[in-house]
Amino acid sequence: MSLCFCSNLKPSILFPDSDLRWNPTRTRPVSFTKLRQTNYSFIKAVGEEIGVLSPDDSFSLRNPVIEEETLPETEVNEVENEVAASVVDEDKAQSWIKKSENKDQQVDELDENSSRFKLLNGKEVFEEKAYLVGVSCRGGTEDSFGIEESLKELAQLADTAGLLVVDSTYQKLSSPNPRTYIGSGKVAEIKTAIRAFDVETVIFDDELSPGQLRNLEKAFGGDVRVCDRTALILDIFNQRAATREASLQVSLAQMEYQLPRLTRMWTHLERQAGGQVKGMGEKQIEVDKRILRTQIGVLKKELESVRKHRKQYRNHRVSVPVPVVSLVGYTNAGKSTLLNRLTGADVLAEDRLFATLDPTTRRVQMKNGKEFLLTDTVGFIQKLPTTLVAAFRATLEEIAESSILVHVVDISHPLAELQIEAVEKVLSELDAVSIPKLMVWNKVDKARDPEKIKLEAKTKNDVVCVSALTGEGLDEFCNEIQNRLKDTMVWVEALIPFDKGELLSTIHHVGMVERTEYTEKGTLVRAHVPLRFASLLTPMRQMCVS
Ligand SMILES: Nc1nc2c(ncn2[C@@H]2O[C@H](COP(=O)(O)OP(=O)(O)OP(=O)(O)O)[C@@H](O)[C@H]2O)c(=O)[nH]1
Ligand SMILES: [Mg+2]
């Protein structure tokens, strides 16, 4: 079962007739997208399975409110309110509130809620209203995405996850507030916006600490879900995981993300016991953590066995020594479209982030009869959660074993250069910097000045301009791949006996033959061949020397 740990769910949406109260500090262990399709017993089963609930626990929904925790004095951030974008002035706030109050009178809430169920990736998803928050830290690196651009991307992520973004805001700080990430003034402003827009989820553009998450939920009045970019990306991955391996990887990443965030989930036990069993909650947290760690161990073992199969498949592929070319790049750059165009494959390609999670490999037949294998991989993004990079490391091993990496760039994107840097950063984390690279400037048809871009590409010797959509530049791309593959091959001279005719045809297939000569003992061939194949030819190469 794949579980999502990152999402909290408002009980009133799930159980409209109940008198359940929203428990702000309790992180619910199931994704809201999954929960919408399900019911109480499923939630309970899931809770029991991961050990967050015990079978005789009343699911804590009957007692979901934890004791009041007095927030410590807010640490005053020196510049917290210095620059606050989209500052909510009083008039605006009042008009929002009036608007929302009127709306409350006019629209039947249930009708409104039912119209917000959407179909996404074949699943029913409740379109929650989301409010986005970013922080721009002074002294942030020059080469990083600007706060507005980063928020735009966060909005795209939210849309991909099936949320409805109602507004966003950001704040410039010298450093994030350790308690609430943003300053207290900004917290108050967001609280007003939450009421005005009926916001259900507040999403922060950076990873929040467990303490910051808790404090923010409390500060916002306990009625909204607070999550961060990492949780959102994990949710998207959870929705999109289609294969067993992807599901296991995402579950593992989610559990590892959730582990430090389990704190204070069980404080209600102390209340239930009338405060007589002090520390009961503390003990339960330890139990929960231990169960979660065990689950992580189980998942890792399962993943290991799935990976063994993949490795066997890869080894089988090595015995047919066709060179492997991997497509890497920022999410939505057009990798899958390029694979589809070159191989006639039918990989899902759409204008959404993280359409592809699993690698797909297809054979590309070039016009001269040569062929290579082309692999499509998961896209990268700035601020990619490290847990996710680690979880997908095995899938990305495909990349490390490639002869060439093709870095696909959406050249029509205004932040193409920053996206290139973000991809290179991830590649360096994956130890893939030493693999020969070819850069493809894709979507040239969509660029503002295609001719200028094509001219610029010509001045660089490792860039090819293409349009995966129209097919423009694809012949040049294949030629360039062929030239580069030659550079990754080794030069051999081998005497192939006449009864090994299949070896000779493989050399023609995967290598670059310069000359063949028929002798009494067999065919003398001089060619460039892939390294792995060269080792298969060793006995025949020695025959040639003798
Ligand atoms: N105009 C134009 N659009 C393109 C081109 N290549 C891809 N697209 C569009 O860009 C969007 C994303 O394409 P994908 O192929 O799914 O991108 P991807 O890199 O595989 O994305 P992820 O799997 O999310 O990492 C789709 O809507 C494509 O139709 C192109 O050359 N020109
Ligand atoms: Mg794709």
Coordinates of C-alpha atoms and ligand atoms in Angstrom, one line a residue:
M1 CA 0.0 0.0 0.0
S2 CA 1.4 3.4 -0.8
L3 CA 1.0 5.9 1.9
C4 CA 1.3 9.6 1.9
F5 CA 2.4 11.1 5.2
C6 CA 2.7 14.6 4.2
S7 CA -0.9 15.7 4.2
N8 CA -3.2 16.7 6.9
L9 CA -6.9 16.5 6.3
K10 CA -9.7 18.6 7.6
P11 CA -12.1 16.2 9.2
S12 CA -15.1 18.4 8.4
I13 CA -14.6 17.7 4.7
L14 CA -14.3 14.0 5.2
F15 CA -17.0 13.6 7.7
P16 CA -19.4 16.6 7.2
D17 CA -21.9 15.2 9.7
S18 CA -19.5 14.7 12.6
D19 CA -18.6 17.1 15.3
L20 CA -15.0 16.4 14.7
R21 CA -12.7 19.3 15.4
W22 CA -9.7 20.0 13.3
N23 CA -6.6 18.9 15.1
P24 CA -3.8 21.3 14.0
T25 CA -0.9 19.5 15.5
R26 CA -1.7 16.0 14.4
T27 CA -0.2 15.1 11.1
R28 CA -2.4 12.7 9.4
P29 CA -0.7 9.8 7.8
V30 CA -2.7 9.6 4.6
S31 CA -2.8 11.8 1.6
F32 CA -5.9 13.8 1.2
T33 CA -6.2 12.7 -2.4
K34 CA -6.4 9.1 -1.3
L35 CA -8.6 9.8 1.6
R36 CA -11.2 11.5 -0.5
Q37 CA -11.9 8.2 -2.2
T38 CA -12.2 6.3 1.0
N39 CA -13.8 6.1 4.4
Y40 CA -13.3 5.9 8.0
S41 CA -12.4 2.2 8.2
F42 CA -9.8 2.6 5.5
I43 CA -8.2 5.5 7.4
K44 CA -8.2 3.4 10.6
A45 CA -6.7 0.5 8.8
V46 CA -4.0 2.6 7.3
G47 CA -3.3 4.2 10.7
E48 CA -3.0 0.8 12.2
E49 CA -0.8 -0.5 9.5
I50 CA 1.8 2.1 10.0
G51 CA 1.4 2.0 13.8
V52 CA 0.2 5.5 14.2
L53 CA -3.1 4.2 15.6
S54 CA -3.6 1.2 17.8
P55 CA -6.5 -1.1 16.9
D56 CA -8.5 -0.1 20.0
D57 CA -7.7 3.6 19.6
S58 CA -10.8 5.6 18.9
F59 CA -8.8 7.0 16.0
S60 CA -8.3 10.1 18.1
L61 CA -10.9 11.8 16.0
R62 CA -13.3 11.8 18.9
N63 CA -10.6 13.4 20.9
P64 CA -8.6 15.3 18.3
V65 CA -7.8 18.5 20.1
I66 CA -4.6 18.6 22.1
E67 CA -4.0 20.7 25.2
E68 CA -3.5 24.3 24.6
E69 CA 0.2 25.1 24.3
T70 CA 1.2 28.7 25.0
L71 CA 3.4 29.9 22.3
P72 CA 6.6 31.3 23.7
E73 CA 7.3 35.0 23.2
T74 CA 7.7 35.6 19.5
E75 CA 11.3 36.2 18.6
V76 CA 11.4 39.6 16.9
N77 CA 13.0 39.3 13.6
E78 CA 14.9 42.6 13.0
V79 CA 13.6 43.1 9.5
E80 CA 10.6 40.8 9.5
N81 CA 8.2 43.5 8.3
E82 CA 10.6 45.6 6.4
V83 CA 9.4 44.5 3.0
A84 CA 6.2 42.6 2.9
A85 CA 4.9 42.0 -0.6
S86 CA 1.1 42.1 -1.3
V87 CA 0.5 43.6 2.1
V88 CA -3.1 43.3 3.1
D89 CA -4.5 46.7 4.0
E90 CA -7.4 46.9 6.4
D91 CA -9.9 47.9 3.7
K92 CA -9.0 45.1 1.4
A93 CA -9.1 42.6 4.2
Q94 CA -12.6 43.9 5.3
S95 CA -13.9 43.6 1.8
W96 CA -12.6 40.1 1.5
I97 CA -14.3 39.1 4.7
K98 CA -17.6 40.8 3.7
K99 CA -17.4 39.0 0.4
S100 CA -16.8 35.7 2.0
E101 CA -19.5 36.3 4.5
N102 CA -22.0 37.1 1.8
K103 CA -21.0 34.2 -0.2
D104 CA -21.5 32.0 2.9
Q105 CA -25.1 33.2 3.0
Q106 CA -25.7 32.7 -0.7
V107 CA -24.0 29.5 -1.5
D108 CA -24.9 26.2 0.1
E109 CA -21.5 25.0 1.3
L110 CA -22.2 21.4 0.5
D111 CA -23.0 22.2 -3.1
E112 CA -19.8 24.2 -3.3
N113 CA -17.8 21.4 -1.9
S114 CA -19.2 18.8 -4.2
S115 CA -18.3 21.0 -7.2
R116 CA -14.7 21.0 -6.1
F117 CA -14.2 17.3 -6.6
K118 CA -12.0 16.9 -9.7
L119 CA -10.7 14.0 -11.7
L120 CA -6.9 14.0 -11.7
N121 CA -4.8 11.1 -13.1
G122 CA -7.9 8.9 -13.0
K123 CA -8.5 9.7 -9.3
E124 CA -11.1 11.8 -7.6
V125 CA -9.4 14.8 -6.0
F126 CA -10.9 17.5 -3.8
E127 CA -9.7 20.9 -5.0
E128 CA -8.5 22.5 -1.8
K129 CA -8.0 26.3 -1.7
A130 CA -4.3 27.0 -1.3
Y131 CA -2.4 30.1 -0.3
L132 CA 1.3 30.3 -1.2
V133 CA 4.0 31.9 0.9
G134 CA 7.6 32.5 0.1
V135 CA 10.6 34.1 1.8
S136 CA 13.4 35.8 0.1
C137 CA 16.5 35.8 2.2
R138 CA 18.9 38.6 1.9
G139 CA 22.3 37.4 0.9
G140 CA 20.7 34.5 -1.1
T141 CA 22.9 33.4 -4.0
E142 CA 22.7 35.5 -7.1
D143 CA 22.1 32.5 -9.3
S144 CA 19.1 31.3 -7.4
F145 CA 15.5 31.7 -8.7
G146 CA 13.9 35.0 -7.8
I147 CA 11.2 34.8 -5.1
E148 CA 8.4 35.6 -7.6
E149 CA 9.6 33.0 -10.1
S150 CA 9.9 30.5 -7.4
L151 CA 6.4 31.2 -6.2
K152 CA 5.1 30.9 -9.8
E153 CA 6.7 27.5 -10.0
L154 CA 5.1 26.6 -6.6
A155 CA 1.8 27.6 -8.1
Q156 CA 2.4 25.2 -11.0
L157 CA 3.2 22.4 -8.5
A158 CA 0.1 23.2 -6.5
D159 CA -2.0 23.0 -9.7
T160 CA -0.4 19.7 -10.7
A161 CA -1.3 18.4 -7.3
G162 CA -5.0 19.4 -7.9
L163 CA -5.1 22.5 -5.6
L164 CA -6.7 25.8 -6.4
V165 CA -4.3 28.6 -5.7
V166 CA -6.2 31.7 -4.4
D167 CA -3.3 34.0 -3.7
S168 CA 0.3 34.3 -2.7
T169 CA 2.6 36.5 -0.7
Y170 CA 6.2 36.8 0.2
Q171 CA 8.5 38.5 2.6
K172 CA 12.1 39.6 2.5
L173 CA 14.0 38.7 5.6
S174 CA 17.7 38.8 6.6
S175 CA 17.1 35.2 7.8
P176 CA 14.0 33.1 8.4
N177 CA 12.4 33.2 11.8
P178 CA 13.4 30.0 13.6
R179 CA 9.9 29.7 15.2
T180 CA 7.5 30.5 12.4
Y181 CA 9.8 31.0 9.4
I182 CA 8.1 34.3 8.6
G183 CA 7.7 37.3 10.9
S184 CA 4.7 37.8 13.2
G185 CA 3.3 40.6 11.1
K186 CA 3.2 38.4 8.1
V187 CA 1.6 35.6 10.1
A188 CA -1.2 38.0 11.0
E189 CA -1.6 39.1 7.4
I190 CA -1.9 35.5 6.2
K191 CA -4.4 34.8 8.9
T192 CA -6.6 37.5 7.5
A193 CA -6.2 36.2 4.0
I194 CA -7.1 32.7 5.3
R195 CA -10.4 33.9 6.6
A196 CA -11.1 36.0 3.5
F197 CA -10.5 33.3 1.0
D198 CA -11.6 30.3 3.0
V199 CA -8.1 28.9 2.6
E200 CA -7.7 25.3 3.5
T201 CA -4.0 24.8 2.9
V202 CA -1.0 27.2 3.3
I203 CA 2.0 26.1 1.3
F204 CA 5.5 27.5 2.1
D205 CA 8.0 27.6 -0.7
D206 CA 10.9 26.2 1.4
E207 CA 11.2 23.2 3.7
L208 CA 9.9 24.0 7.2
S209 CA 11.2 22.4 10.3
P210 CA 8.7 20.2 12.3
G211 CA 8.6 23.0 15.0
Q212 CA 7.9 25.7 12.4
L213 CA 5.1 23.6 10.9
R214 CA 3.4 23.2 14.3
N215 CA 3.8 26.8 15.4
L216 CA 2.4 28.0 12.1
E217 CA -0.6 25.8 12.2
K218 CA -1.3 27.0 15.7
A219 CA -0.7 30.6 14.8
F220 CA -3.1 30.4 11.9
G221 CA -5.9 29.3 14.3
G222 CA -5.6 25.5 13.8
D223 CA -8.1 25.5 11.0
V224 CA -5.8 25.1 8.0
R225 CA -3.3 22.6 6.9
V226 CA 0.3 24.0 6.6
C227 CA 2.7 22.2 4.4
D228 CA 5.9 23.0 2.5
R229 CA 7.3 22.6 -1.0
T230 CA 8.8 19.2 -0.1
A231 CA 5.5 17.8 1.1
L232 CA 3.8 19.1 -2.0
I233 CA 6.3 17.4 -4.3
L234 CA 6.0 14.2 -2.3
D235 CA 2.2 14.4 -2.7
I236 CA 2.5 14.8 -6.5
F237 CA 4.9 11.9 -6.7
N238 CA 2.5 9.9 -4.6
Q239 CA -0.3 10.7 -7.0
R240 CA 1.7 9.9 -10.1
A241 CA 3.6 6.8 -9.0
A242 CA 2.3 4.1 -11.4
T243 CA 4.7 1.3 -10.9
R244 CA 5.6 -0.8 -7.9
E245 CA 9.1 0.6 -7.7
A246 CA 8.0 4.2 -8.0
S247 CA 5.4 3.6 -5.3
L248 CA 7.9 2.1 -2.9
Q249 CA 10.4 4.9 -3.5
V250 CA 7.8 7.6 -2.8
S251 CA 6.5 5.8 0.3
L252 CA 10.1 5.5 1.6
A253 CA 10.8 9.2 0.9
Q254 CA 7.5 10.2 2.6
M255 CA 8.2 8.1 5.7
E256 CA 11.7 9.5 6.0
Y257 CA 10.2 13.0 5.7
Q258 CA 7.6 12.2 8.3
L259 CA 9.8 10.6 10.9
P260 CA 11.1 13.8 12.6
R261 CA 7.6 15.3 12.3
L262 CA 5.9 12.7 14.5
T263 CA 6.4 14.8 17.6
R264 CA 3.5 15.7 19.9
M265 CA 1.0 13.6 17.9
W266 CA 0.0 11.7 21.1
T267 CA -0.3 14.5 23.6
H268 CA -4.0 13.8 23.7
L269 CA -3.3 10.6 25.5
E270 CA -2.2 12.6 28.5
R271 CA -5.5 14.5 28.4
Q272 CA -7.5 11.3 28.1
A273 CA -5.8 10.0 31.2
G274 CA -6.7 13.2 33.0
G275 CA -3.1 14.2 33.1
Q276 CA -2.3 11.5 35.6
V277 CA 0.1 9.5 33.3
K278 CA 2.5 12.2 32.5
G279 CA 4.9 11.5 29.7
M280 CA 2.5 9.0 28.1
G281 CA 2.5 11.0 24.9
E282 CA 6.3 11.1 24.9
K283 CA 6.5 7.3 25.2
Q284 CA 4.0 6.8 22.4
I285 CA 6.0 9.0 20.1
E286 CA 9.0 6.8 20.7
V287 CA 6.8 3.7 19.9
D288 CA 5.5 5.4 16.8
K289 CA 9.0 6.3 15.7
R290 CA 10.2 2.7 16.3
I291 CA 7.2 1.3 14.2
L292 CA 7.9 3.8 11.5
R293 CA 11.6 2.9 11.4
T294 CA 10.6 -0.8 11.1
Q295 CA 8.3 0.1 8.2
I296 CA 11.2 2.0 6.6
G297 CA 13.3 -1.1 7.0
V298 CA 10.6 -3.3 5.4
L299 CA 10.2 -0.9 2.5
K300 CA 14.0 -0.8 1.9
K301 CA 14.1 -4.6 1.7
E302 CA 11.2 -4.6 -0.7
L303 CA 12.8 -2.0 -2.8
E304 CA 16.0 -4.0 -2.8
S305 CA 14.3 -7.0 -4.3
V306 CA 12.5 -4.9 -7.0
R307 CA 15.9 -3.4 -7.8
K308 CA 17.5 -6.8 -8.2
H309 CA 15.1 -7.5 -10.9
R310 CA 15.8 -4.3 -12.6
K311 CA 19.5 -5.0 -12.5
Q312 CA 19.0 -8.4 -14.0
Y313 CA 17.1 -6.8 -16.8
R314 CA 19.9 -4.3 -17.3
N315 CA 22.5 -7.0 -17.3
H316 CA 20.5 -8.8 -20.0
R317 CA 20.6 -5.6 -21.9
V318 CA 24.4 -5.3 -21.6
S319 CA 24.7 -8.7 -23.4
V320 CA 23.2 -6.8 -26.4
P321 CA 25.7 -4.0 -26.4
V322 CA 23.6 -1.2 -27.8
P323 CA 24.8 2.1 -26.4
V324 CA 22.5 3.9 -24.0
V325 CA 21.7 7.6 -24.2
S326 CA 19.7 9.1 -21.3
L327 CA 17.5 12.1 -21.5
V328 CA 17.8 14.3 -18.4
G329 CA 16.6 17.8 -17.6
Y330 CA 14.3 20.1 -15.8
T331 CA 10.7 19.0 -15.4
N332 CA 8.5 19.9 -18.3
A333 CA 11.5 20.5 -20.6
G334 CA 10.1 18.1 -23.2
K335 CA 12.1 14.9 -22.5
S336 CA 9.2 12.5 -23.0
T337 CA 8.0 14.3 -26.1
L338 CA 11.5 13.9 -27.6
L339 CA 11.5 10.2 -26.8
N340 CA 8.1 9.8 -28.3
R341 CA 9.1 11.6 -31.4
L342 CA 12.3 9.7 -32.0
T343 CA 11.0 6.2 -31.1
G344 CA 7.3 6.3 -31.7
A345 CA 6.8 5.5 -28.1
D346 CA 3.7 6.5 -26.2
V347 CA 5.0 7.9 -23.0
L348 CA 2.8 10.4 -21.2
A349 CA 3.9 13.9 -22.1
E350 CA 1.9 16.8 -20.8
D351 CA 2.1 20.4 -19.7
R352 CA 2.4 19.5 -16.1
L353 CA 5.3 19.0 -13.7
F354 CA 6.6 15.5 -13.0
A355 CA 4.6 13.7 -15.7
T356 CA 7.3 11.1 -15.8
L357 CA 8.5 9.2 -12.7
D358 CA 9.7 5.9 -14.1
P359 CA 12.5 5.5 -16.7
T360 CA 11.4 4.2 -20.1
T361 CA 13.9 2.9 -22.6
R362 CA 13.3 2.6 -26.3
R363 CA 15.4 1.8 -29.3
V364 CA 16.2 4.6 -31.8
Q365 CA 16.9 3.5 -35.3
M366 CA 18.9 6.1 -37.2
K367 CA 18.6 6.6 -41.0
N368 CA 22.0 4.9 -41.6
G369 CA 20.7 1.7 -39.8
K370 CA 22.7 2.4 -36.6
E371 CA 20.8 2.3 -33.4
F372 CA 21.0 3.3 -29.7
L373 CA 18.8 3.0 -26.7
L374 CA 17.2 6.2 -25.5
T375 CA 16.1 6.4 -21.8
D376 CA 13.6 9.0 -20.5
T377 CA 14.0 9.8 -16.8
V378 CA 12.3 11.7 -14.0
G379 CA 12.6 15.5 -14.3
F380 CA 14.5 17.7 -11.8
I381 CA 13.4 20.9 -10.1
Q382 CA 15.1 23.5 -8.0
K383 CA 14.9 22.9 -4.2
L384 CA 14.5 19.2 -5.0
P385 CA 14.0 17.4 -1.6
T386 CA 17.1 15.5 -0.7
T387 CA 15.0 12.6 0.5
L388 CA 13.6 12.3 -3.0
V389 CA 16.9 12.5 -4.7
A390 CA 18.1 9.7 -2.4
A391 CA 15.0 7.6 -3.0
F392 CA 15.2 7.9 -6.7
R393 CA 19.0 7.3 -6.8
A394 CA 18.5 3.7 -7.9
T395 CA 16.2 4.7 -10.7
L396 CA 18.7 7.3 -11.7
E397 CA 21.5 4.7 -11.8
E398 CA 20.4 4.3 -15.4
I399 CA 21.9 7.7 -15.9
A400 CA 25.2 6.8 -14.4
E401 CA 25.5 3.8 -16.8
S402 CA 24.7 5.8 -19.9
S403 CA 27.3 6.4 -22.7
I404 CA 25.9 9.9 -23.2
L405 CA 23.6 12.2 -21.3
V406 CA 21.4 14.5 -23.3
H407 CA 20.4 17.5 -21.2
V408 CA 17.1 18.7 -22.5
V409 CA 16.4 22.4 -21.9
D410 CA 13.2 24.3 -22.5
I411 CA 14.9 27.2 -24.3
S412 CA 11.6 29.1 -24.5
H413 CA 11.4 29.3 -20.7
P414 CA 12.4 32.7 -19.3
L415 CA 14.5 31.0 -16.6
A416 CA 16.2 28.5 -18.9
E417 CA 19.6 29.3 -17.6
L418 CA 18.7 28.9 -13.9
Q419 CA 17.0 25.6 -14.8
I420 CA 20.2 24.4 -16.5
E421 CA 22.2 25.2 -13.3
A422 CA 19.6 23.4 -11.1
V423 CA 19.9 20.3 -13.3
E424 CA 23.7 20.4 -13.3
K425 CA 23.6 20.6 -9.5
V426 CA 21.5 17.5 -9.2
L427 CA 23.7 15.7 -11.8
S428 CA 26.8 16.5 -9.7
E429 CA 25.0 15.0 -6.6
L430 CA 24.5 11.9 -8.7
D431 CA 28.2 11.6 -9.6
A432 CA 27.2 11.9 -13.3
V433 CA 29.4 14.8 -14.2
S434 CA 32.1 12.7 -15.9
I435 CA 29.6 11.3 -18.5
P436 CA 29.8 13.0 -21.9
K437 CA 27.0 15.4 -22.4
L438 CA 25.1 16.9 -25.2
M439 CA 22.8 19.8 -24.6
V440 CA 19.5 20.1 -26.5
W441 CA 17.7 23.4 -26.7
N442 CA 14.2 22.2 -27.1
K443 CA 10.9 24.1 -27.9
V444 CA 12.8 26.4 -30.3
D445 CA 9.5 26.8 -32.1
K446 CA 8.0 28.4 -29.0
A447 CA 11.0 30.8 -28.4
R448 CA 10.5 34.5 -29.0
D449 CA 13.3 34.8 -31.5
P450 CA 14.0 31.3 -32.9
E451 CA 16.5 32.4 -35.5
K452 CA 18.6 34.2 -32.9
I453 CA 18.6 31.1 -30.7
K454 CA 19.6 28.9 -33.6
L455 CA 22.5 31.2 -34.4
E456 CA 23.6 31.2 -30.8
A457 CA 23.5 27.4 -30.6
K458 CA 25.8 27.2 -33.7
T459 CA 28.5 29.2 -31.8
K460 CA 28.5 26.5 -29.1
N461 CA 29.9 23.0 -30.0
D462 CA 27.8 21.0 -27.5
V463 CA 24.4 22.4 -28.2
V464 CA 21.8 21.3 -30.8
C465 CA 18.5 23.2 -31.3
V466 CA 15.4 21.1 -31.8
S467 CA 11.7 21.1 -31.6
A468 CA 10.4 17.8 -30.3
L469 CA 7.0 19.0 -31.3
T470 CA 7.6 19.8 -34.9
G471 CA 10.5 17.5 -35.5
E472 CA 12.8 20.3 -36.5
G473 CA 16.6 19.6 -35.8
L474 CA 16.1 15.9 -35.0
D475 CA 18.3 14.7 -37.9
E476 CA 21.1 16.9 -36.7
F477 CA 20.5 15.6 -33.1
C478 CA 20.9 12.0 -34.3
N479 CA 24.1 12.9 -36.2
E480 CA 25.5 14.6 -33.2
I481 CA 24.7 11.6 -31.0
Q482 CA 26.4 9.3 -33.5
N483 CA 29.6 11.5 -33.5
R484 CA 29.6 11.5 -29.8
L485 CA 29.0 7.8 -29.4
K486 CA 32.1 7.3 -31.6
D487 CA 34.1 9.2 -29.0
T488 CA 32.9 6.9 -26.3
M489 CA 33.9 3.8 -28.2
V490 CA 37.2 2.0 -28.4
W491 CA 39.2 1.1 -31.5
V492 CA 39.5 -2.6 -32.3
E493 CA 41.0 -4.8 -34.9
A494 CA 39.6 -8.3 -34.7
L495 CA 39.6 -11.5 -36.8
I496 CA 36.1 -12.8 -36.7
P497 CA 35.8 -16.5 -37.7
F498 CA 33.3 -17.3 -40.5
D499 CA 31.2 -19.3 -38.1
K500 CA 30.7 -16.2 -35.9
G501 CA 28.7 -14.3 -38.5
E502 CA 26.3 -12.9 -35.8
L503 CA 29.2 -11.1 -34.1
L504 CA 30.1 -9.4 -37.3
S505 CA 26.6 -8.1 -37.8
T506 CA 26.5 -6.9 -34.2
I507 CA 29.7 -4.9 -34.9
H508 CA 28.0 -3.3 -37.9
H509 CA 24.9 -2.6 -35.8
V510 CA 26.4 -1.0 -32.7
G511 CA 29.9 0.0 -33.8
M512 CA 31.4 2.1 -36.6
V513 CA 33.1 -0.1 -39.0
E514 CA 36.0 1.5 -40.9
R515 CA 37.2 -1.5 -43.0
T516 CA 36.5 -5.2 -43.5
E517 CA 38.9 -7.7 -45.2
Y518 CA 38.2 -11.3 -45.9
T519 CA 41.1 -13.6 -45.1
E520 CA 41.5 -17.4 -45.0
K521 CA 40.8 -17.5 -41.3
G522 CA 37.9 -15.2 -41.2
T523 CA 36.9 -11.6 -41.6
L524 CA 39.4 -8.9 -40.4
V525 CA 37.4 -6.0 -39.1
R526 CA 38.6 -2.6 -38.0
A527 CA 36.0 -0.6 -36.1
H528 CA 35.0 1.6 -33.2
V529 CA 32.9 -0.5 -30.8
P530 CA 31.3 0.2 -27.3
L531 CA 33.7 -0.7 -24.5
R532 CA 31.6 -3.5 -23.1
F533 CA 31.4 -5.1 -26.5
A534 CA 35.2 -4.7 -27.0
S535 CA 35.8 -7.0 -24.1
L536 CA 33.6 -9.7 -25.7
L537 CA 35.9 -9.5 -28.8
T538 CA 39.1 -10.0 -26.8
P539 CA 39.9 -13.6 -28.1
M540 CA 39.4 -12.5 -31.6
R541 CA 41.5 -9.4 -31.1
Q542 CA 44.4 -11.6 -30.0
M543 CA 43.9 -13.9 -33.0
C544 CA 44.4 -10.8 -35.1
V545 CA 47.7 -9.9 -33.3
S546 CA 49.0 -13.5 -33.7
Ligands
LIG1 N1 5.9 24.2 -28.3 C1 6.6 23.1 -27.9 N2 6.1 22.4 -26.9 C2 6.8 21.2 -26.5 C3 7.9 20.8 -27.2 N3 8.4 19.7 -26.5 C4 7.5 19.4 -25.6 N4 6.5 20.4 -25.5 C5 5.4 20.4 -24.6 O1 5.9 20.6 -23.3 C6 5.1 19.9 -22.3 C7 6.0 19.0 -21.5 O2 6.5 18.0 -22.3 P1 7.0 16.6 -21.6 O3 7.6 15.8 -22.8 O4 5.9 16.0 -20.8 O5 8.1 17.1 -20.7 P2 9.1 16.3 -19.7 O6 10.4 16.9 -19.7 O7 9.0 14.8 -20.1 O8 8.4 16.6 -18.3 P3 8.4 15.7 -16.9 O9 8.1 14.3 -17.3 O10 7.4 16.4 -16.1 O11 9.8 15.9 -16.4 C8 4.1 19.2 -23.1 O12 2.9 19.9 -23.1 C9 4.6 19.1 -24.5 O13 3.7 19.1 -25.6 C10 8.4 21.6 -28.3 O14 9.4 21.3 -28.9 N5 7.7 22.7 -28.6
MG2 MG 8.3 13.2 -19.0

